């Protein structure tokens, strides 16, 4: 494996976010601020509906806050162009979702290679395609699925699917890994293994990791644990 | 890169996409079929009209006809005055009743007079042939060469050897068809083949014996003249003798008349004894002459008429042809067979009701002609122009009904034809003359007008059909986008742009349009290519026939597909695919990644 890029710092500054549900406006985040150092493993814990996922989406540039800002390696997201946000999501941020979100039409290898396909233009793909395939096989070896390249998601167990999702998140050698309840859909044993894998990747690849969960046993595996309650950090 | 990759993958793995492809393919095939047949139909009418009557027509508006047609044709063919004109020919059209001697057969049809090379019936007819204006020779059958090439010089006077050889070939063909019909138990074809063979036998006899019969007719006619002369002599001398006796002439003078009468009676008797067929065994001169007239009639019935009494039949006159189950034609009438036409004179001398007496004329058939325009082929008989002119009292002074004009290809577009029409009207039509000039399109306006309206109607209908395919693709793609909402969220999470996501679905729509239209075009092409065979098969199995030649003028459904038409249809279908996918693609593009990921 080539030398991985080091993780970057991440910061949230007075983030506010609300949603309209019919006539009701629901304020989900009420001025959340915190910082994550480069290479740090942080968990954000909170009950269901506390705004964990919304916070993660804002950190990952999947959504825009009503006010406040997110800084990635010092660069503020406010005023950032759509193209730049796309590029950051593609190159620097890896996402892992609770429900894996693998594309059912693609096999394991193709799902993992998807971020590389998004990154490269058709012309560049001619030169990069083979390298991307090697990289995908490499990360699949890392997550222990080197033998299941041609399998479709429906042919895999929940744990295996989440491993594929982690491999996909690592495909473009990101500097931040954001995981939204990565064990939420798995039994405790499988969930434990997934967390081990996240840890291993975090250490081996020197990633900055932010994981949101409602499970205290998962949260405490992080180097630092933040608690979110009613849209505010409480400790 | 991911756009094309995901587009192809969705195409391969989404069953619903196949429905969209099938929908587009069916729409495209339908368009290819209808537009090809409709365009082919109009094209065929144009080709047939120009091939039959040239591009321009100078026509008499009454039955009086055009008098100075030869002068008109000479001026039309003058390169300096009318450089647009390639050729021109006089033409007469009237109606008649056709009968076939020996058969209970009557048929009303159009009788037209045309000039052909080698037609010796008119001294002036050395040029201005109908075959220069039309493609007439292409449709002739018995004057073709052994290898099927059309005759260079179509004629009412082909050689008897050529006709005999052609009948021989035709007989072999009919024998083969009869053999097949026997195996297939096709009674109708067997009966038609039997009639055809019998008439061929008679025709060959007539053609082989033509000289012999003509000699015998000449001999009988000469003999009848001799007998009539001798009888007249006898009657004159009998009257002279009676007068001599009444006047009380001297005995020796009376005796001299009596002697001359006896000699005349001997000559009459001798002539009657020496007559053709062994002579008379009776002294009744009237009965003898009646018998000779019968003989003459019998011989005439077997005579191959001179070129001025010949006819070319349209191939398709009901009752005279039989169509086998495989679409092969059995001609019952062959060259050498006789027909009788009853004609009504058109000339000025007979315009009063008292003069409209139909005349019967016996004609020998020399060929048949297929123009492929069913309404013409089933309803026409061609006669030599000058002969029909005489038969219809159009010869004193010589007149024709129409002058057909062929125009050089570079002047045959609609605007040039209209300009030429004006020029002809100004220069060749006397003011007040009952003569009209029409382009081929004006002449056929009653046929082309409704057809063009039909084509417009079809275009509207197919516009709606295309809209249906756009809606079909829209609905299917909308469903696909809804199903793929989470995928869209994932794609955006890994950095795909909104334009890129829209591109996936637009490419998907274009691919559905392209694949559907290629399949539809190929299917439509082969359907149109074999449309006649398909119709024949449907007719044979279920007795259902869509294309009836009586309705659609032509024997066969036009089955040519234009490359440019197909290209337009493919492009339209691809556009329909893209347009149908546009709104779902925009919806996908505008979707917020968070909303997409949360979609249940």
PDB file of N, CA and C in Angstrom, chain A residues 15-21 24-31 54 58 63-67, chain B residues 598:
ATOM      1  N   UNK A  15     -22.868  25.814  14.923  1.00  0.00           N
ATOM      2  CA  UNK A  15     -23.735  25.263  13.856  1.00  0.00           C
ATOM      3  C   UNK A  15     -25.192  25.249  14.296  1.00  0.00           C
ATOM      4  N   UNK A  16     -26.000  25.783  13.436  1.00  0.00           N
ATOM      5  CA  UNK A  16     -27.449  25.742  13.685  1.00  0.00           C
ATOM      6  C   UNK A  16     -28.126  25.143  12.453  1.00  0.00           C
ATOM      7  N   UNK A  17     -29.109  24.314  12.722  1.00  0.00           N
ATOM      8  CA  UNK A  17     -29.836  23.714  11.592  1.00  0.00           C
ATOM      9  C   UNK A  17     -31.255  23.406  12.034  1.00  0.00           C
ATOM     10  N   UNK A  18     -32.216  23.791  11.212  1.00  0.00           N
ATOM     11  CA  UNK A  18     -33.613  23.463  11.529  1.00  0.00           C
ATOM     12  C   UNK A  18     -34.307  22.925  10.268  1.00  0.00           C
ATOM     13  N   UNK A  19     -35.340  22.174  10.508  1.00  0.00           N
ATOM     14  CA  UNK A  19     -36.127  21.607   9.394  1.00  0.00           C
ATOM     15  C   UNK A  19     -37.571  22.039   9.543  1.00  0.00           C
ATOM     16  N   UNK A  20     -38.215  22.211   8.432  1.00  0.00           N
ATOM     17  CA  UNK A  20     -39.648  22.500   8.485  1.00  0.00           C
ATOM     18  C   UNK A  20     -40.415  21.203   8.270  1.00  0.00           C
ATOM     19  N   UNK A  21     -41.273  20.896   9.198  1.00  0.00           N
ATOM     20  CA  UNK A  21     -42.149  19.730   9.038  1.00  0.00           C
ATOM     21  C   UNK A  21     -43.565  20.263   8.963  1.00  0.00           C
ATOM     22  N   UNK A  24     -44.594  23.316  11.217  1.00  0.00           N
ATOM     23  CA  UNK A  24     -43.730  23.344  12.403  1.00  0.00           C
ATOM     24  C   UNK A  24     -42.272  23.417  11.975  1.00  0.00           C
ATOM     25  N   UNK A  25     -41.517  24.296  12.613  1.00  0.00           N
ATOM     26  CA  UNK A  25     -40.079  24.340  12.369  1.00  0.00           C
ATOM     27  C   UNK A  25     -39.380  23.634  13.528  1.00  0.00           C
ATOM     28  N   UNK A  26     -38.588  22.654  13.157  1.00  0.00           N
ATOM     29  CA  UNK A  26     -37.915  21.845  14.183  1.00  0.00           C
ATOM     30  C   UNK A  26     -36.439  22.241  14.202  1.00  0.00           C
ATOM     31  N   UNK A  27     -36.011  22.791  15.317  1.00  0.00           N
ATOM     32  CA  UNK A  27     -34.617  23.204  15.415  1.00  0.00           C
ATOM     33  C   UNK A  27     -33.798  22.009  15.898  1.00  0.00           C
ATOM     34  N   UNK A  28     -32.948  21.488  15.045  1.00  0.00           N
ATOM     35  CA  UNK A  28     -32.242  20.236  15.352  1.00  0.00           C
ATOM     36  C   UNK A  28     -30.908  20.546  16.032  1.00  0.00           C
ATOM     37  N   UNK A  29     -30.169  21.488  15.474  1.00  0.00           N
ATOM     38  CA  UNK A  29     -28.887  21.877  16.094  1.00  0.00           C
ATOM     39  C   UNK A  29     -28.993  23.333  16.537  1.00  0.00           C
ATOM     40  N   UNK A  30     -28.558  23.551  17.766  1.00  0.00           N
ATOM     41  CA  UNK A  30     -28.768  24.896  18.329  1.00  0.00           C
ATOM     42  C   UNK A  30     -27.427  25.522  18.696  1.00  0.00           C
ATOM     43  N   UNK A  31     -26.557  25.642  17.777  1.00  0.00           N
ATOM     44  CA  UNK A  31     -25.255  26.287  18.002  1.00  0.00           C
ATOM     45  C   UNK A  31     -24.227  25.315  18.526  1.00  0.00           C
ATOM     46  N   UNK A  54     -27.577  14.774  11.618  1.00  0.00           N
ATOM     47  CA  UNK A  54     -27.562  16.087  10.977  1.00  0.00           C
ATOM     48  C   UNK A  54     -26.184  16.730  11.141  1.00  0.00           C
ATOM     49  N   UNK A  58     -23.532  17.751   8.162  1.00  0.00           N
ATOM     50  CA  UNK A  58     -22.960  19.096   8.011  1.00  0.00           C
ATOM     51  C   UNK A  58     -21.434  19.022   7.985  1.00  0.00           C
ATOM     52  N   UNK A  63     -24.771  18.693   3.635  1.00  0.00           N
ATOM     53  CA  UNK A  63     -25.860  19.632   3.888  1.00  0.00           C
ATOM     54  C   UNK A  63     -25.241  20.964   4.326  1.00  0.00           C
ATOM     55  N   UNK A  64     -26.049  22.010   4.246  1.00  0.00           N
ATOM     56  CA  UNK A  64     -25.540  23.321   4.646  1.00  0.00           C
ATOM     57  C   UNK A  64     -26.234  23.768   5.940  1.00  0.00           C
ATOM     58  N   UNK A  65     -25.499  24.370   6.865  1.00  0.00           N
ATOM     59  CA  UNK A  65     -26.133  24.832   8.113  1.00  0.00           C
ATOM     60  C   UNK A  65     -26.928  26.122   7.866  1.00  0.00           C
ATOM     61  N   UNK A  66     -27.893  26.383   8.772  1.00  0.00           N
ATOM     62  CA  UNK A  66     -28.621  27.657   8.678  1.00  0.00           C
ATOM     63  C   UNK A  66     -27.675  28.798   9.060  1.00  0.00           C
ATOM     64  N   UNK A  67     -26.842  28.514  10.042  1.00  0.00           N
ATOM     65  CA  UNK A  67     -25.805  29.491  10.410  1.00  0.00           C
ATOM     66  C   UNK A  67     -24.626  28.726  11.023  1.00  0.00           C
TER      67      UNK A  67
ATOM     68  N   UNK B 598     -31.972   9.744   3.272  1.00  0.00           N
ATOM     69  CA  UNK B 598     -33.004   9.466   4.280  1.00  0.00           C
ATOM     70  C   UNK B 598     -34.240   8.836   3.661  1.00  0.00           C
TER      71      UNK B 598
END
